[in-house]
PDB file of C-alpha atoms in Angstrom:
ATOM      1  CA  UNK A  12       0.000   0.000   0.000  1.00 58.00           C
ATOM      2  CA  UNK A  13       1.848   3.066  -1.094  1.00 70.00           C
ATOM      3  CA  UNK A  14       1.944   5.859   1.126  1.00 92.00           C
ATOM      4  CA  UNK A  15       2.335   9.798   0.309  1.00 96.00           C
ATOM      5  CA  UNK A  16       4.187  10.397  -2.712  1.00 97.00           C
ATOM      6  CA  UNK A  17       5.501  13.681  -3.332  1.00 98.00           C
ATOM      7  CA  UNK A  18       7.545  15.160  -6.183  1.00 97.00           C
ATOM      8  CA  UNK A  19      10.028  16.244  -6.606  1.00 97.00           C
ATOM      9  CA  UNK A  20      12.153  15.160  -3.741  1.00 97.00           C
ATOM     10  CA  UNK A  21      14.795  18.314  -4.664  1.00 97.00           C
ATOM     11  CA  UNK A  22      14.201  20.838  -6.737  1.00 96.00           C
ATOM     12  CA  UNK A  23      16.973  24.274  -6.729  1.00 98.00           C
ATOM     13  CA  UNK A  24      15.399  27.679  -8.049  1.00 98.00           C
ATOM     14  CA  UNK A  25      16.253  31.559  -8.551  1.00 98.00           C
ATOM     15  CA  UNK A  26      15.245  34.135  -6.379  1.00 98.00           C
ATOM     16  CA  UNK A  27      11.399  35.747  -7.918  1.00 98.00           C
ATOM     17  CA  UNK A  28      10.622  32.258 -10.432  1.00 98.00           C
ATOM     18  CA  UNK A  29       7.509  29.866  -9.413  1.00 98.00           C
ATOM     19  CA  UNK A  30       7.436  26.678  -8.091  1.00 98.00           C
ATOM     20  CA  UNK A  31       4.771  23.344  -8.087  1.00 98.00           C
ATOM     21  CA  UNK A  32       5.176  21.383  -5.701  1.00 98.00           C
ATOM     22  CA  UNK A  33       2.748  17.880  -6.017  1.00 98.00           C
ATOM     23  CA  UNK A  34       1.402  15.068  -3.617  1.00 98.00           C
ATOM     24  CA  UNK A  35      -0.432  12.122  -3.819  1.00 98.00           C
ATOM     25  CA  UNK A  36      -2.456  11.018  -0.724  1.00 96.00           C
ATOM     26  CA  UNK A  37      -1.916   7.674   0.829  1.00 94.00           C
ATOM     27  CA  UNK A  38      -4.891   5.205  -0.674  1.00 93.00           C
ATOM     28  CA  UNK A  39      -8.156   5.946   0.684  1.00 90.00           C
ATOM     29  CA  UNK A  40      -7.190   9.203   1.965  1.00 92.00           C
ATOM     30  CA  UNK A  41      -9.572  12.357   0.929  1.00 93.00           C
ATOM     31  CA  UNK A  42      -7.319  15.136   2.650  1.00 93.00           C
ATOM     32  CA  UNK A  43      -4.500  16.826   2.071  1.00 95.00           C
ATOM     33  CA  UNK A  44      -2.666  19.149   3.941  1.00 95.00           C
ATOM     34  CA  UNK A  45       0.629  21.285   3.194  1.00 98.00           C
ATOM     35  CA  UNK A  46       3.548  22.233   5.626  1.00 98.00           C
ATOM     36  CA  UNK A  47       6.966  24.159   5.473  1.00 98.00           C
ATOM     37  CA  UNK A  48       9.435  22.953   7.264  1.00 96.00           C
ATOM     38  CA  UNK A  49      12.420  25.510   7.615  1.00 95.00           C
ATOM     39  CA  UNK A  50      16.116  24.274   9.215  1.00 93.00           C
ATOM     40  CA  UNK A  51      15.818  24.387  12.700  1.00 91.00           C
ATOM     41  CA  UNK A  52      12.485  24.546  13.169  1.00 93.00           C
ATOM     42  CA  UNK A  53       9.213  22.651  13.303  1.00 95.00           C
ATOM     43  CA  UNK A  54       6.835  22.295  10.546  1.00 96.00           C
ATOM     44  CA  UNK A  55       4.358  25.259  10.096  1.00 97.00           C
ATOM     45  CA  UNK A  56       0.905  24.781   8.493  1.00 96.00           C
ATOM     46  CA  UNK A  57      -0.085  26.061   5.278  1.00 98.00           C
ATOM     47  CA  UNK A  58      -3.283  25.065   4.232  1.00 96.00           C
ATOM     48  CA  UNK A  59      -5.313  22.163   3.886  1.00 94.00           C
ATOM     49  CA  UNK A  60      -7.469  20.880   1.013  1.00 95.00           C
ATOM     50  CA  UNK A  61     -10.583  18.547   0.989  1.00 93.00           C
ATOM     51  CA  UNK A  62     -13.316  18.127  -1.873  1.00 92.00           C
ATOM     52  CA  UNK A  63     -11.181  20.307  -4.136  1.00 95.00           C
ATOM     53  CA  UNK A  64     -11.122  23.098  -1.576  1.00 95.00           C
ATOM     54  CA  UNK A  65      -9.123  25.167   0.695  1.00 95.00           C
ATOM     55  CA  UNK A  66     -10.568  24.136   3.914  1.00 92.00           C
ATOM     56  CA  UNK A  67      -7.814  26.187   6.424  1.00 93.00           C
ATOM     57  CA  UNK A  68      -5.223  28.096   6.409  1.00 96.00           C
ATOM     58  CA  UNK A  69      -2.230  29.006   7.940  1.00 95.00           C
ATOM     59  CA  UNK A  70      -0.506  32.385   9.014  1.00 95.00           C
ATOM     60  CA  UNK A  71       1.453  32.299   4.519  1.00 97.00           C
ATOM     61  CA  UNK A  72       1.183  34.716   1.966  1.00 97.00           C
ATOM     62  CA  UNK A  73      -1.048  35.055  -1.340  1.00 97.00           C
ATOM     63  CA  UNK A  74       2.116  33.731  -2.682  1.00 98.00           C
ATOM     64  CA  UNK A  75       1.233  30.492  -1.508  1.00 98.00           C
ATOM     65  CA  UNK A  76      -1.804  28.696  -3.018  1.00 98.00           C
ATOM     66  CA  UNK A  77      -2.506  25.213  -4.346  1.00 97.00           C
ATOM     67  CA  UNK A  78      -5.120  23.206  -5.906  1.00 97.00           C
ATOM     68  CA  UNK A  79      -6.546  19.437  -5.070  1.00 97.00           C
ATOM     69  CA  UNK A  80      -7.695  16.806  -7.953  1.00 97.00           C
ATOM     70  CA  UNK A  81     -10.679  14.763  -8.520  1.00 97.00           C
ATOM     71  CA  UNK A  82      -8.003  11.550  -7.593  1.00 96.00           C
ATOM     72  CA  UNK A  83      -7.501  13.712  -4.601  1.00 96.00           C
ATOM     73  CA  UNK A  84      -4.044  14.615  -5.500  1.00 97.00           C
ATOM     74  CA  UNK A  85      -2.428  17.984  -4.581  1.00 98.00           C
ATOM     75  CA  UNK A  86      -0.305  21.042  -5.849  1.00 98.00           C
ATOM     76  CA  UNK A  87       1.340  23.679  -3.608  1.00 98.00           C
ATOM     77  CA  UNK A  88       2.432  26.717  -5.751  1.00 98.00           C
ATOM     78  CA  UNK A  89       4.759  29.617  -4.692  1.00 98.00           C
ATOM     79  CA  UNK A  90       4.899  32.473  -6.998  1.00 97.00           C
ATOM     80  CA  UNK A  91       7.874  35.142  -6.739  1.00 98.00           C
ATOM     81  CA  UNK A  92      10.165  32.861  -4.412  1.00 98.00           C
ATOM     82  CA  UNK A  93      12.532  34.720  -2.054  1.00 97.00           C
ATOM     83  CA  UNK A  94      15.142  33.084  -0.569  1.00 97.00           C
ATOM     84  CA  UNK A  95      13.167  32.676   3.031  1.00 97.00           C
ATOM     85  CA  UNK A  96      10.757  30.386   1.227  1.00 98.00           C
ATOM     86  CA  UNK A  97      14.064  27.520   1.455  1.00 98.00           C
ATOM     87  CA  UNK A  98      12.561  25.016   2.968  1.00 97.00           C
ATOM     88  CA  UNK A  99      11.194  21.040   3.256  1.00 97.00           C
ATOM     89  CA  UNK A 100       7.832  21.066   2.308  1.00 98.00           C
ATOM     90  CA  UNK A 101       5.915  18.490   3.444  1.00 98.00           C
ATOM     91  CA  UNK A 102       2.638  16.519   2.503  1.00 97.00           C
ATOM     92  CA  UNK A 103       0.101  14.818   4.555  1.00 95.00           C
ATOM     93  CA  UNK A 104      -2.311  13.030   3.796  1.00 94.00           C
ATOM     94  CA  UNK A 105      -5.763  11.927   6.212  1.00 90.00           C
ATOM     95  CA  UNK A 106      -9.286  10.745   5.821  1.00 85.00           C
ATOM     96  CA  UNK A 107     -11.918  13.526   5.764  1.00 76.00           C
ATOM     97  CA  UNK A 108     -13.603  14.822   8.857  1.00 64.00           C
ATOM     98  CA  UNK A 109     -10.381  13.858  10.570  1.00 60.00           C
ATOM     99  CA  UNK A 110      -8.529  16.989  10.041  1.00 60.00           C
ATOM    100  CA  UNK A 111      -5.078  16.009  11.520  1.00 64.00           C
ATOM    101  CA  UNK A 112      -5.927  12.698  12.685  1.00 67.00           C
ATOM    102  CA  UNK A 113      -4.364   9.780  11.486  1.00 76.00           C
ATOM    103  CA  UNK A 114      -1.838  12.315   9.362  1.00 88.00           C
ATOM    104  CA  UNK A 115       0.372  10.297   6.740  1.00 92.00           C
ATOM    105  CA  UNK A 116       3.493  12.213   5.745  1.00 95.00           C
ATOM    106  CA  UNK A 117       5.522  12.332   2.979  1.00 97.00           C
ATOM    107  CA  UNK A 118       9.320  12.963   2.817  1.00 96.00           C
ATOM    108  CA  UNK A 119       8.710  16.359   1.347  1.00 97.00           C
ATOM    109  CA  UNK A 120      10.530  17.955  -1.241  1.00 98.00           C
ATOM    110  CA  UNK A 121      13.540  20.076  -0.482  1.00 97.00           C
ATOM    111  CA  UNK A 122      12.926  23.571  -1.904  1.00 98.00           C
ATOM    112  CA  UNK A 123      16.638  25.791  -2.637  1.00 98.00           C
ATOM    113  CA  UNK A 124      15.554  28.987  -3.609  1.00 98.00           C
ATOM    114  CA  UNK A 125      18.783  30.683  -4.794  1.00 97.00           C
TER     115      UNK A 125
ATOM    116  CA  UNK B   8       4.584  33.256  16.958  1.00 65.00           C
ATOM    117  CA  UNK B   9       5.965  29.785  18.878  1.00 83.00           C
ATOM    118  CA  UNK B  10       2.767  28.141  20.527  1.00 94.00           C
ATOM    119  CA  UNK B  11       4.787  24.983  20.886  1.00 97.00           C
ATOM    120  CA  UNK B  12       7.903  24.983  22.012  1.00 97.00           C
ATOM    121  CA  UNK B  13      10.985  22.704  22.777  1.00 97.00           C
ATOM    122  CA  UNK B  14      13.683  24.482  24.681  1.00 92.00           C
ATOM    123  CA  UNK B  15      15.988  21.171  24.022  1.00 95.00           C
ATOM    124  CA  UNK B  16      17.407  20.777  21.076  1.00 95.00           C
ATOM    125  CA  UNK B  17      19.096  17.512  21.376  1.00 97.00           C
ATOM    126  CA  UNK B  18      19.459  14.987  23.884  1.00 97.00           C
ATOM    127  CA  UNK B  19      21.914  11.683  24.504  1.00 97.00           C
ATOM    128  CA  UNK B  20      20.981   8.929  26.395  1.00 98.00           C
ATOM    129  CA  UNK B  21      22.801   5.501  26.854  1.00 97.00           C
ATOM    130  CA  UNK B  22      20.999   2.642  25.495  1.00 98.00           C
ATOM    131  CA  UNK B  23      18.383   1.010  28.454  1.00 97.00           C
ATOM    132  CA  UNK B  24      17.995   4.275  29.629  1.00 98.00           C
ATOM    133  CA  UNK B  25      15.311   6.625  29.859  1.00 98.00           C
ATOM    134  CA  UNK B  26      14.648   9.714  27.295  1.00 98.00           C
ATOM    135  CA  UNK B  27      12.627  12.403  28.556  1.00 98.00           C
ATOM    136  CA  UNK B  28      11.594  14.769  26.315  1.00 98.00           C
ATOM    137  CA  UNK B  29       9.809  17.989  26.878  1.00 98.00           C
ATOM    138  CA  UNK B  30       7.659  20.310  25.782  1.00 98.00           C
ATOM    139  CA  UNK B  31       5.613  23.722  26.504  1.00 98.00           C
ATOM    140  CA  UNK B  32       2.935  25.274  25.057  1.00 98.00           C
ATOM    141  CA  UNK B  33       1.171  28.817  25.384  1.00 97.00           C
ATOM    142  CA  UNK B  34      -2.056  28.433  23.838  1.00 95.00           C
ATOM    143  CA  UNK B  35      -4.860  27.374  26.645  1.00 95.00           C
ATOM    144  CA  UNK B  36      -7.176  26.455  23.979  1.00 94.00           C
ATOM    145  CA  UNK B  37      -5.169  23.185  22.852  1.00 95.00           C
ATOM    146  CA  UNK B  38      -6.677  20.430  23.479  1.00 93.00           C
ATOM    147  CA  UNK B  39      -4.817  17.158  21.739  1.00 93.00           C
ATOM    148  CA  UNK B  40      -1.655  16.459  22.195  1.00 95.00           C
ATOM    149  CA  UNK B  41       0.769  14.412  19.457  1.00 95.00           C
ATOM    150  CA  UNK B  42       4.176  13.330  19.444  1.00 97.00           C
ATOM    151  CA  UNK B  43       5.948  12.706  15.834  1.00 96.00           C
ATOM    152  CA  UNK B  44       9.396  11.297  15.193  1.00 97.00           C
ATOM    153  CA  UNK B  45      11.277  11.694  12.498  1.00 95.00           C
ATOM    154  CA  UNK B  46      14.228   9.979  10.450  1.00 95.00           C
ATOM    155  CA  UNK B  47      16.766  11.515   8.102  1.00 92.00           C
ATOM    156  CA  UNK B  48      15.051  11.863   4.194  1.00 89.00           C
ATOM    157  CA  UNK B  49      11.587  10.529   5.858  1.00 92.00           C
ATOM    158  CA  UNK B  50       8.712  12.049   6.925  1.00 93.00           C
ATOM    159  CA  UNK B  51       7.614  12.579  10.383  1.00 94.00           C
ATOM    160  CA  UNK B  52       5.402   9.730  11.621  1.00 95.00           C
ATOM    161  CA  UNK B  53       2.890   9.455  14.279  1.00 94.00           C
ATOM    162  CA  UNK B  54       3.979   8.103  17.928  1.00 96.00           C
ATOM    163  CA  UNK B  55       1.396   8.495  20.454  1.00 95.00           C
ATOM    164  CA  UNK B  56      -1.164  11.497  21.095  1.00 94.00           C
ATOM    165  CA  UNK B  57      -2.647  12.617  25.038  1.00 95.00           C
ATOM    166  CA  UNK B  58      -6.371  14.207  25.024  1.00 94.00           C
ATOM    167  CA  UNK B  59      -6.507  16.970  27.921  1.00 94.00           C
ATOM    168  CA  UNK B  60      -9.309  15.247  29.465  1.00 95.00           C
ATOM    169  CA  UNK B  61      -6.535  12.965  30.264  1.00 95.00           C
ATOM    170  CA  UNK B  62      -3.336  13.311  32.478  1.00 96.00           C
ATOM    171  CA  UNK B  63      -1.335  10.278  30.966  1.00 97.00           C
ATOM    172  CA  UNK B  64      -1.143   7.807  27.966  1.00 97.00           C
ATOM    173  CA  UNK B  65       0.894   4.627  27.322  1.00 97.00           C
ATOM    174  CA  UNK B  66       1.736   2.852  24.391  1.00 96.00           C
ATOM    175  CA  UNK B  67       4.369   0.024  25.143  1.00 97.00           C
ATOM    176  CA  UNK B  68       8.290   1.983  25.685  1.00 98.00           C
ATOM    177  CA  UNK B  69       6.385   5.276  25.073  1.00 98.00           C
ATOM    178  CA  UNK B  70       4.402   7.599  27.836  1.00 98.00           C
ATOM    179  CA  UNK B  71       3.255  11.153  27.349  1.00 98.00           C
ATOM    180  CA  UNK B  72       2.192  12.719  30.511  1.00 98.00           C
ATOM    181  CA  UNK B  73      -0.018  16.331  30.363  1.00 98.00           C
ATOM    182  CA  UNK B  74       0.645  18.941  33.081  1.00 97.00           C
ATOM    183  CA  UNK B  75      -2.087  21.278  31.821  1.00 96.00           C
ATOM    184  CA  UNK B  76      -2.140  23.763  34.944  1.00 96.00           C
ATOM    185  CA  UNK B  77       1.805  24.430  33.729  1.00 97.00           C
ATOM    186  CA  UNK B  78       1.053  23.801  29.740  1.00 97.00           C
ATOM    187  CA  UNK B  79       3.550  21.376  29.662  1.00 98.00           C
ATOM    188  CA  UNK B  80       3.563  17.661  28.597  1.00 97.00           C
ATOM    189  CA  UNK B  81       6.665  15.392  28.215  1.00 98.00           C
ATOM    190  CA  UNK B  82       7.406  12.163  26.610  1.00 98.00           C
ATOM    191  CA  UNK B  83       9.350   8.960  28.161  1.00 98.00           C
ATOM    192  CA  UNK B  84      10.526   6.775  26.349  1.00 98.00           C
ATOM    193  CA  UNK B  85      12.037   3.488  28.637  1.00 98.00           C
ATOM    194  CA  UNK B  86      14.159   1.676  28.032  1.00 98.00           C
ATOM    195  CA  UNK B  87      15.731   3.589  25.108  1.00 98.00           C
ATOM    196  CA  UNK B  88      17.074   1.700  22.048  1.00 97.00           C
ATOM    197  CA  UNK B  89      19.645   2.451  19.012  1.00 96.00           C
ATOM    198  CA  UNK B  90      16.203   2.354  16.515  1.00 96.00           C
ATOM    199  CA  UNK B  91      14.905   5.697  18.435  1.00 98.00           C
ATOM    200  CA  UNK B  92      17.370   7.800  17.460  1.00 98.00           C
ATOM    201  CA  UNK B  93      15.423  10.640  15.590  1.00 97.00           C
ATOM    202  CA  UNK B  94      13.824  13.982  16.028  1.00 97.00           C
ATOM    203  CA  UNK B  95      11.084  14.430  18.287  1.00 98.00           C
ATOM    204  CA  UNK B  96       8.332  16.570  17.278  1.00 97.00           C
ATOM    205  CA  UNK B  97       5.317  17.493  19.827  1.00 97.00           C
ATOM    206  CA  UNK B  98       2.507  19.144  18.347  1.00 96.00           C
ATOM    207  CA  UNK B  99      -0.655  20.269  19.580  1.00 95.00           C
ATOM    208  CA  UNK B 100      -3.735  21.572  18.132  1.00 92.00           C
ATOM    209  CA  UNK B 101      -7.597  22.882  19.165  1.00 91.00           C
ATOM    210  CA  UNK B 102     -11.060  20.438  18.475  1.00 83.00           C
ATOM    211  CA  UNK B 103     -12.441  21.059  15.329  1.00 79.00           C
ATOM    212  CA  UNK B 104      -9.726  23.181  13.921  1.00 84.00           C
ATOM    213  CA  UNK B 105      -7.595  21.510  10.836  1.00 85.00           C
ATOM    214  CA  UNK B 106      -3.605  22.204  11.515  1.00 91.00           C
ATOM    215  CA  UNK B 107      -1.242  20.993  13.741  1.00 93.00           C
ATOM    216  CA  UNK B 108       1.411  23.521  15.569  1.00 95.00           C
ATOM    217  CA  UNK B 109       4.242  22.072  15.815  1.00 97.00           C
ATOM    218  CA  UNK B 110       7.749  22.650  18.163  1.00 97.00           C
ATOM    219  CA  UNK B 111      11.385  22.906  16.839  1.00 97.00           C
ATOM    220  CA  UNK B 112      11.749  19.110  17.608  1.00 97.00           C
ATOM    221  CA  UNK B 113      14.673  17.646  19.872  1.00 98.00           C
ATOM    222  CA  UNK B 114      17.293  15.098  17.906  1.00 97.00           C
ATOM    223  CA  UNK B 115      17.886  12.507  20.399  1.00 98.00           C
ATOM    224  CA  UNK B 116      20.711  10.077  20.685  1.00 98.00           C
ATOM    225  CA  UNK B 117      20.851   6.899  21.587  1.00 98.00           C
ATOM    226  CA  UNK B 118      24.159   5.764  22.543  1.00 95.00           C
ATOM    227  CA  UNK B 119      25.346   2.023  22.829  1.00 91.00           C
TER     228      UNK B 119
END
């Protein structure tokens, strides 16, 4: 049973480009939620998605949005990247109504914004 | 704004030990507590969770223990093995909201 899959695992941009970031939800999970994970520090929400909507969000810029599939699968874009916005950005996945219950994370993808 | 916080960044402990790990919060209106651990290039995975209706939780080597009058909880871990090496992230979050806040995580150790 494959768990969260998100791509890609490293990715190295210029300061002021864009960025998609994409995750797909463990099987059977409806939910997907989006954290950044700076060095040194904990992971920090960013929003959540369920039936193709943002359900929550956390304390980011407009810069940040995403986007959730039909298959439940998920996109995280950034749009004019600074070089604060280095980070692991992580995926998790969960069954609806459950919010952060039963979270599945990904390994994230390693954002370098140069 | 920290609402969870781990003042320890990194702990050792010899191998049969005990790890305690700790953590504070500032935020009255959390409710559910969660513990995470983490390996290099992995994500973090679920370890064991506390409700503040309750004061303590077990799950075989792991305890969390709530201190809600002081906002703190903590997490034992006994006896400690070479496999829990990892960071340790404690989270917390309200009922019916959606996100998790999360500490700075402690790496812990595990010597032979």
């Amino acid at each position: 049973d494959a768990g969260v899959t998100q791509s890609p695992t490293h990715l190295i941009k210029t300061r002021g480009q864009q960025v998609t970031l994409r995750c797909s939800p463990k099987s059977g999970h409806d939910t997907v939620s989006w954290y950044q994970q700076a060095l040194g520090q904990g992971p920090q929400f960013i929003f959540q998605y369920y039936e193709e909507e943002e359900r929550q969000r956390g304390n980011f810029p407009d810069r940040f949005s995403g986007h959730q599939f039909p298959n439940y699968s998920s996109e995280l874009n950034v749009n004019a990247l600074w070089l604060g916005d280095s980070a692991l950005y992580l995926c998790a996945s969960s069954l609806s109504g459950g919010g952060y219950y039963g979270y599945t994370f990904g390994s994230g993808t390693r954002l370098t914004v140069v | 704004d920290q609402q969870v916080k781990q003042n320890s960044p990194s702990l050792s402990v010899q191998e049969g030990r005990i790890s305690i790990l700790n953590c504070d919060y500032t935020n009255s209106m959390f409710d559910y507590f969660l513990w995470y651990k983490k390996y290099p290039a992995e994500g973090p995975t679920f370890l064991i969770s506390i409700s503040s209706i309750k004061d303590k939780n077990e799950d075989g080597r792991f305890t969390v223990f709530l201190n809600k009058s002081a906002k703190h909880l903590s997490l034992h871990i006994m006896p400690s093995q070479p496999g829990d090496s990892a960071v340790y992230f404690c989270a917390a979050s309200v009922t019916n909201d959606y996100k998790l806040s999360f500490g700075a995580g402690t790496t812990v150790t595990v010597r032979a």
